[in-house]
PDB file of C-alpha atoms in Angstrom:
ATOM      1  CA  MET A   1     106.268 124.599  77.033  1.00 62.00           C
ATOM      2  CA  ARG A   2     108.710 124.148  73.801  1.00 74.00           C
ATOM      3  CA  LYS A   3     111.546 125.239  76.164  1.00 81.00           C
ATOM      4  CA  LEU A   4     110.554 122.199  78.558  1.00 68.00           C
ATOM      5  CA  LEU A   5     110.580 120.303  74.932  1.00 68.00           C
ATOM      6  CA  ALA A   6     113.698 121.514  73.911  1.00 76.00           C
ATOM      7  CA  ASN A   7     115.246 120.200  77.360  1.00 82.00           C
ATOM      8  CA  PRO A   8     117.004 116.421  77.068  1.00 86.00           C
ATOM      9  CA  ILE A   9     116.231 115.752  80.512  1.00 86.00           C
ATOM     10  CA  PHE A  10     113.004 116.571  80.962  1.00 81.00           C
ATOM     11  CA  LEU A  11     112.499 114.609  77.936  1.00 81.00           C
ATOM     12  CA  SER A  12     114.580 111.419  78.731  1.00 89.00           C
ATOM     13  CA  PHE A  13     112.245 111.725  82.664  1.00 89.00           C
ATOM     14  CA  ALA A  14     109.277 111.812  80.592  1.00 85.00           C
ATOM     15  CA  ALA A  15     110.332 109.154  78.881  1.00 88.00           C
ATOM     16  CA  LYS A  16     110.885 107.638  81.630  1.00 91.00           C
ATOM     17  CA  THR A  17     107.523 108.329  83.713  1.00 92.00           C
ATOM     18  CA  GLY A  18     105.330 107.159  80.814  1.00 88.00           C
ATOM     19  CA  LEU A  19     107.386 103.950  80.522  1.00 90.00           C
ATOM     20  CA  THR A  20     106.734 103.214  83.698  1.00 93.00           C
ATOM     21  CA  SER A  21     103.520 104.140  83.640  1.00 92.00           C
ATOM     22  CA  LEU A  22     102.913 101.705  80.533  1.00 91.00           C
ATOM     23  CA  ILE A  23     104.398  99.294  82.163  1.00 93.00           C
ATOM     24  CA  ALA A  24     101.882  99.266  85.517  1.00 93.00           C
ATOM     25  CA  PHE A  25      99.345 100.290  83.249  1.00 93.00           C
ATOM     26  CA  VAL A  26     100.276  96.667  80.869  1.00 93.00           C
ATOM     27  CA  ALA A  27     100.248  94.672  84.256  1.00 92.00           C
ATOM     28  CA  ALA A  28      97.405  95.352  85.480  1.00 93.00           C
ATOM     29  CA  THR A  29      95.678  94.276  82.476  1.00 94.00           C
ATOM     30  CA  ILE A  30      97.041  90.969  82.752  1.00 91.00           C
ATOM     31  CA  ASN A  31      96.174  90.729  86.093  1.00 79.00           C
TER      32      ASN A  31
END
């Protein structure tokens, strides 16, 4: 798990995924 967190590619992927789900959640809440 520590190796995954140290991987910048994994971090950027996780950030994009989290951001996308967050936007989807906000959009669903607004509508």
